[in-house]
Amino acid sequence: MMTNSYSYAIGGQSGSSSDAGGDTALLLDDNSGGQLSEMKLDLTASLNSGSFYFLHDAYCVGTCSVSMTTQIVFTLANNGTTAENLRFDSLITPGHLANAYTFGGVGNANANFDFNVAQTTGQATSLLYGAVGSAIDPAQGVLTTGSDFNGVQMDDNPPLWSATDWSATVLSIDLNTIAPGETSSLVYTSTLQISNFAQCTDLTSCTGFQVAFGDPRNNGGVSLFSAFSLFSAPSLFSVDPLQPAVGAEFDPFLVPYRFVPQGSPPPPTPPVIYPGGYDVGFLGNNTAVPEPSAWALMIVGFLTIGAAMRRTQRRALLPA
């Protein structure tokens, strides 16, 4: 069983909802009283047999708040005559903690995640694994009650930005014994929350935070090479990607899971994939450069105008 819930507030806009699995994507801005804010919420969680898709991605720049929670409950019933000692194998998705433009401090801002796996049998509940992290100070990394996250990388350039990233991490947990005739629940909970109270007239130099769990997708970079490579001299036009620490892009991540007897061969460790480093704190939804297709159309338009001007000049030079 899966449950998703989220809430948000920015300017005069606010909302909340819950569902049994699905997709929600919001990108909102506000300019009340001459102060600018921008907020993103991207939530995907859908449960299948043996796997689930997962994405928690949010940022808040200026004055806004956002939270989201996904909880998955696996019910395990021992209908046999002997006790069962099982292990839960899965993955923790890659993830990202970042802040930007913290020149004046962060005040009472809050930006963190809390991930845990617990087992409930009867009236007893045991925490089997836990991890917490904060985008207020990403350089502190991620604190866990078990194995560390895989391939943790830091890009620390305060006060312009500070970011911590990690790769997919094996989650392999021994469950408590389930006696014959007993039913036990394994509860997987992931929560993300950000609240920010910065006053800004320019989003690209405004305090902001991002917390994300998902599949890194070009890390929010914008490259013009694909458009300019239509021409014979791409080295004259190519532009390095701009990688924002707050506003990095993520896709849903396919998370496998299984229940196996304790002592079974462990799952392999995923490769370390680092999406950084970063070039800028925040770009903003309205400050990014045009898409490559738009650049291509603009260039074709410039060439057409140039050709027309040359034809006009030649006609003007013809003898009467």
PDB file of N, CA and C in Angstrom, residues 42-93:
ATOM      1  N   ASP A  42       7.859  18.520  -7.265  1.00  0.00           N
ATOM      2  CA  ASP A  42       7.780  17.425  -8.236  1.00  0.00           C
ATOM      3  C   ASP A  42       7.759  16.123  -7.458  1.00  0.00           C
ATOM      4  N   LEU A  43       6.630  15.427  -7.497  1.00  0.00           N
ATOM      5  CA  LEU A  43       6.425  14.211  -6.711  1.00  0.00           C
ATOM      6  C   LEU A  43       5.915  13.088  -7.602  1.00  0.00           C
ATOM      7  N   THR A  44       6.647  11.992  -7.633  1.00  0.00           N
ATOM      8  CA  THR A  44       6.209  10.779  -8.322  1.00  0.00           C
ATOM      9  C   THR A  44       6.436   9.596  -7.399  1.00  0.00           C
ATOM     10  N   ALA A  45       5.414   8.795  -7.197  1.00  0.00           N
ATOM     11  CA  ALA A  45       5.566   7.553  -6.442  1.00  0.00           C
ATOM     12  C   ALA A  45       4.446   6.620  -6.849  1.00  0.00           C
ATOM     13  N   SER A  46       4.805   5.510  -7.468  1.00  0.00           N
ATOM     14  CA  SER A  46       3.822   4.521  -7.902  1.00  0.00           C
ATOM     15  C   SER A  46       4.395   3.134  -7.668  1.00  0.00           C
ATOM     16  N   LEU A  47       3.617   2.286  -7.017  1.00  0.00           N
ATOM     17  CA  LEU A  47       4.075   0.980  -6.556  1.00  0.00           C
ATOM     18  C   LEU A  47       3.682  -0.118  -7.530  1.00  0.00           C
ATOM     19  N   ASN A  48       4.664  -0.961  -7.890  1.00  0.00           N
ATOM     20  CA  ASN A  48       4.441  -2.133  -8.719  1.00  0.00           C
ATOM     21  C   ASN A  48       4.957  -3.364  -7.976  1.00  0.00           C
ATOM     22  N   SER A  49       4.726  -4.528  -8.534  1.00  0.00           N
ATOM     23  CA  SER A  49       5.251  -5.750  -7.942  1.00  0.00           C
ATOM     24  C   SER A  49       6.756  -5.827  -8.174  1.00  0.00           C
ATOM     25  N   GLY A  50       7.523  -5.776  -7.101  1.00  0.00           N
ATOM     26  CA  GLY A  50       8.970  -5.890  -7.193  1.00  0.00           C
ATOM     27  C   GLY A  50       9.701  -4.590  -7.444  1.00  0.00           C
ATOM     28  N   SER A  51       8.988  -3.456  -7.613  1.00  0.00           N
ATOM     29  CA  SER A  51       9.656  -2.170  -7.839  1.00  0.00           C
ATOM     30  C   SER A  51       8.661  -1.033  -7.646  1.00  0.00           C
ATOM     31  N   PHE A  52       9.191   0.185  -7.528  1.00  0.00           N
ATOM     32  CA  PHE A  52       8.345   1.372  -7.524  1.00  0.00           C
ATOM     33  C   PHE A  52       9.139   2.543  -8.085  1.00  0.00           C
ATOM     34  N   TYR A  53       8.416   3.459  -8.730  1.00  0.00           N
ATOM     35  CA  TYR A  53       9.022   4.696  -9.221  1.00  0.00           C
ATOM     36  C   TYR A  53       8.970   5.737  -8.114  1.00  0.00           C
ATOM     37  N   PHE A  54      10.077   6.494  -7.988  1.00  0.00           N
ATOM     38  CA  PHE A  54      10.152   7.438  -6.878  1.00  0.00           C
ATOM     39  C   PHE A  54      10.858   8.717  -7.301  1.00  0.00           C
ATOM     40  N   LEU A  55      10.237   9.856  -6.969  1.00  0.00           N
ATOM     41  CA  LEU A  55      10.848  11.162  -7.156  1.00  0.00           C
ATOM     42  C   LEU A  55      10.293  12.120  -6.116  1.00  0.00           C
ATOM     43  N   HIS A  56      11.170  12.669  -5.291  1.00  0.00           N
ATOM     44  CA  HIS A  56      10.856  13.792  -4.420  1.00  0.00           C
ATOM     45  C   HIS A  56      11.817  14.908  -4.804  1.00  0.00           C
ATOM     46  N   ASP A  57      11.304  16.014  -5.306  1.00  0.00           N
ATOM     47  CA  ASP A  57      12.164  17.113  -5.751  1.00  0.00           C
ATOM     48  C   ASP A  57      11.446  18.422  -5.469  1.00  0.00           C
ATOM     49  N   ALA A  58      12.075  19.293  -4.693  1.00  0.00           N
ATOM     50  CA  ALA A  58      11.462  20.578  -4.379  1.00  0.00           C
ATOM     51  C   ALA A  58      12.540  21.627  -4.176  1.00  0.00           C
ATOM     52  N   TYR A  59      12.229  22.853  -4.594  1.00  0.00           N
ATOM     53  CA  TYR A  59      13.069  23.984  -4.213  1.00  0.00           C
ATOM     54  C   TYR A  59      12.176  25.165  -3.864  1.00  0.00           C
ATOM     55  N   CYS A  60      12.731  26.067  -3.059  1.00  0.00           N
ATOM     56  CA  CYS A  60      12.032  27.268  -2.647  1.00  0.00           C
ATOM     57  C   CYS A  60      13.039  28.402  -2.617  1.00  0.00           C
ATOM     58  N   VAL A  61      12.811  29.438  -3.418  1.00  0.00           N
ATOM     59  CA  VAL A  61      13.663  30.621  -3.469  1.00  0.00           C
ATOM     60  C   VAL A  61      12.795  31.826  -3.123  1.00  0.00           C
ATOM     61  N   GLY A  62      13.220  32.623  -2.155  1.00  0.00           N
ATOM     62  CA  GLY A  62      12.391  33.730  -1.681  1.00  0.00           C
ATOM     63  C   GLY A  62      11.558  33.291  -0.496  1.00  0.00           C
ATOM     64  N   THR A  63      10.270  33.652  -0.483  1.00  0.00           N
ATOM     65  CA  THR A  63       9.371  33.318   0.623  1.00  0.00           C
ATOM     66  C   THR A  63       8.349  32.291   0.150  1.00  0.00           C
ATOM     67  N   CYS A  64       8.476  31.067   0.628  1.00  0.00           N
ATOM     68  CA  CYS A  64       7.575  29.988   0.225  1.00  0.00           C
ATOM     69  C   CYS A  64       7.829  28.786   1.126  1.00  0.00           C
ATOM     70  N   SER A  65       6.970  27.782   1.010  1.00  0.00           N
ATOM     71  CA  SER A  65       7.148  26.539   1.747  1.00  0.00           C
ATOM     72  C   SER A  65       6.579  25.386   0.936  1.00  0.00           C
ATOM     73  N   VAL A  66       7.160  24.206   1.131  1.00  0.00           N
ATOM     74  CA  VAL A  66       6.707  23.007   0.425  1.00  0.00           C
ATOM     75  C   VAL A  66       7.073  21.793   1.257  1.00  0.00           C
ATOM     76  N   SER A  67       6.210  20.795   1.252  1.00  0.00           N
ATOM     77  CA  SER A  67       6.507  19.537   1.935  1.00  0.00           C
ATOM     78  C   SER A  67       5.874  18.390   1.158  1.00  0.00           C
ATOM     79  N   MET A  68       6.463  17.225   1.270  1.00  0.00           N
ATOM     80  CA  MET A  68       5.896  16.036   0.634  1.00  0.00           C
ATOM     81  C   MET A  68       6.319  14.798   1.409  1.00  0.00           C
ATOM     82  N   THR A  69       5.434  13.803   1.418  1.00  0.00           N
ATOM     83  CA  THR A  69       5.691  12.544   2.118  1.00  0.00           C
ATOM     84  C   THR A  69       5.183  11.386   1.275  1.00  0.00           C
ATOM     85  N   THR A  70       5.990  10.351   1.180  1.00  0.00           N
ATOM     86  CA  THR A  70       5.551   9.085   0.593  1.00  0.00           C
ATOM     87  C   THR A  70       5.748   7.989   1.626  1.00  0.00           C
ATOM     88  N   GLN A  71       4.712   7.192   1.829  1.00  0.00           N
ATOM     89  CA  GLN A  71       4.801   6.061   2.748  1.00  0.00           C
ATOM     90  C   GLN A  71       4.326   4.792   2.038  1.00  0.00           C
ATOM     91  N   ILE A  72       5.151   3.750   2.155  1.00  0.00           N
ATOM     92  CA  ILE A  72       4.812   2.451   1.579  1.00  0.00           C
ATOM     93  C   ILE A  72       4.756   1.438   2.706  1.00  0.00           C
ATOM     94  N   VAL A  73       3.674   0.666   2.770  1.00  0.00           N
ATOM     95  CA  VAL A  73       3.507  -0.352   3.803  1.00  0.00           C
ATOM     96  C   VAL A  73       3.471  -1.724   3.132  1.00  0.00           C
ATOM     97  N   PHE A  74       4.430  -2.574   3.495  1.00  0.00           N
ATOM     98  CA  PHE A  74       4.472  -3.954   3.028  1.00  0.00           C
ATOM     99  C   PHE A  74       3.971  -4.849   4.168  1.00  0.00           C
ATOM    100  N   THR A  75       2.946  -5.653   3.896  1.00  0.00           N
ATOM    101  CA  THR A  75       2.393  -6.546   4.912  1.00  0.00           C
ATOM    102  C   THR A  75       2.933  -7.959   4.696  1.00  0.00           C
ATOM    103  N   LEU A  76       3.530  -8.511   5.732  1.00  0.00           N
ATOM    104  CA  LEU A  76       4.165  -9.827   5.668  1.00  0.00           C
ATOM    105  C   LEU A  76       3.463 -10.772   6.631  1.00  0.00           C
ATOM    106  N   ALA A  77       2.878 -11.828   6.121  1.00  0.00           N
ATOM    107  CA  ALA A  77       2.161 -12.799   6.948  1.00  0.00           C
ATOM    108  C   ALA A  77       2.893 -14.143   6.892  1.00  0.00           C
ATOM    109  N   ASN A  78       3.217 -14.696   8.045  1.00  0.00           N
ATOM    110  CA  ASN A  78       3.855 -16.009   8.128  1.00  0.00           C
ATOM    111  C   ASN A  78       2.783 -17.059   8.351  1.00  0.00           C
ATOM    112  N   ASN A  79       2.415 -17.714   7.281  1.00  0.00           N
ATOM    113  CA  ASN A  79       1.377 -18.747   7.355  1.00  0.00           C
ATOM    114  C   ASN A  79       1.963 -20.142   7.540  1.00  0.00           C
ATOM    115  N   GLY A  80       3.279 -20.227   7.739  1.00  0.00           N
ATOM    116  CA  GLY A  80       3.932 -21.515   7.912  1.00  0.00           C
ATOM    117  C   GLY A  80       3.986 -21.958   9.361  1.00  0.00           C
ATOM    118  N   THR A  81       4.771 -22.975   9.606  1.00  0.00           N
ATOM    119  CA  THR A  81       4.886 -23.544  10.955  1.00  0.00           C
ATOM    120  C   THR A  81       6.239 -23.251  11.593  1.00  0.00           C
ATOM    121  N   THR A  82       7.109 -22.554  10.868  1.00  0.00           N
ATOM    122  CA  THR A  82       8.416 -22.197  11.415  1.00  0.00           C
ATOM    123  C   THR A  82       8.614 -20.681  11.319  1.00  0.00           C
ATOM    124  N   ALA A  83       9.463 -20.176  12.189  1.00  0.00           N
ATOM    125  CA  ALA A  83       9.739 -18.740  12.191  1.00  0.00           C
ATOM    126  C   ALA A  83      10.467 -18.331  10.915  1.00  0.00           C
ATOM    127  N   GLU A  84      10.195 -17.109  10.455  1.00  0.00           N
ATOM    128  CA  GLU A  84      10.828 -16.581   9.251  1.00  0.00           C
ATOM    129  C   GLU A  84      11.773 -15.433   9.623  1.00  0.00           C
ATOM    130  N   ASN A  85      12.992 -15.509   9.079  1.00  0.00           N
ATOM    131  CA  ASN A  85      13.965 -14.440   9.241  1.00  0.00           C
ATOM    132  C   ASN A  85      14.309 -13.916   7.851  1.00  0.00           C
ATOM    133  N   LEU A  86      13.708 -12.789   7.522  1.00  0.00           N
ATOM    134  CA  LEU A  86      13.811 -12.236   6.171  1.00  0.00           C
ATOM    135  C   LEU A  86      14.725 -11.012   6.142  1.00  0.00           C
ATOM    136  N   ARG A  87      15.142 -10.680   4.928  1.00  0.00           N
ATOM    137  CA  ARG A  87      15.905  -9.461   4.677  1.00  0.00           C
ATOM    138  C   ARG A  87      15.199  -8.668   3.587  1.00  0.00           C
ATOM    139  N   PHE A  88      15.146  -7.357   3.778  1.00  0.00           N
ATOM    140  CA  PHE A  88      14.561  -6.458   2.785  1.00  0.00           C
ATOM    141  C   PHE A  88      15.697  -5.830   1.996  1.00  0.00           C
ATOM    142  N   ASP A  89      15.713  -6.081   0.668  1.00  0.00           N
ATOM    143  CA  ASP A  89      16.716  -5.507  -0.227  1.00  0.00           C
ATOM    144  C   ASP A  89      16.057  -4.483  -1.139  1.00  0.00           C
ATOM    145  N   SER A  90      16.669  -3.303  -1.221  1.00  0.00           N
ATOM    146  CA  SER A  90      16.151  -2.253  -2.091  1.00  0.00           C
ATOM    147  C   SER A  90      17.280  -1.275  -2.387  1.00  0.00           C
ATOM    148  N   LEU A  91      16.922  -0.091  -2.880  1.00  0.00           N
ATOM    149  CA  LEU A  91      17.883   0.973  -3.135  1.00  0.00           C
ATOM    150  C   LEU A  91      17.351   2.285  -2.573  1.00  0.00           C
ATOM    151  N   ILE A  92      18.257   3.096  -2.076  1.00  0.00           N
ATOM    152  CA  ILE A  92      17.967   4.498  -1.807  1.00  0.00           C
ATOM    153  C   ILE A  92      18.336   5.270  -3.067  1.00  0.00           C
ATOM    154  N   THR A  93      17.452   6.123  -3.535  1.00  0.00           N
ATOM    155  CA  THR A  93      17.691   6.817  -4.806  1.00  0.00           C
ATOM    156  C   THR A  93      18.862   7.794  -4.681  1.00  0.00           C
TER     157      THR A  93
END
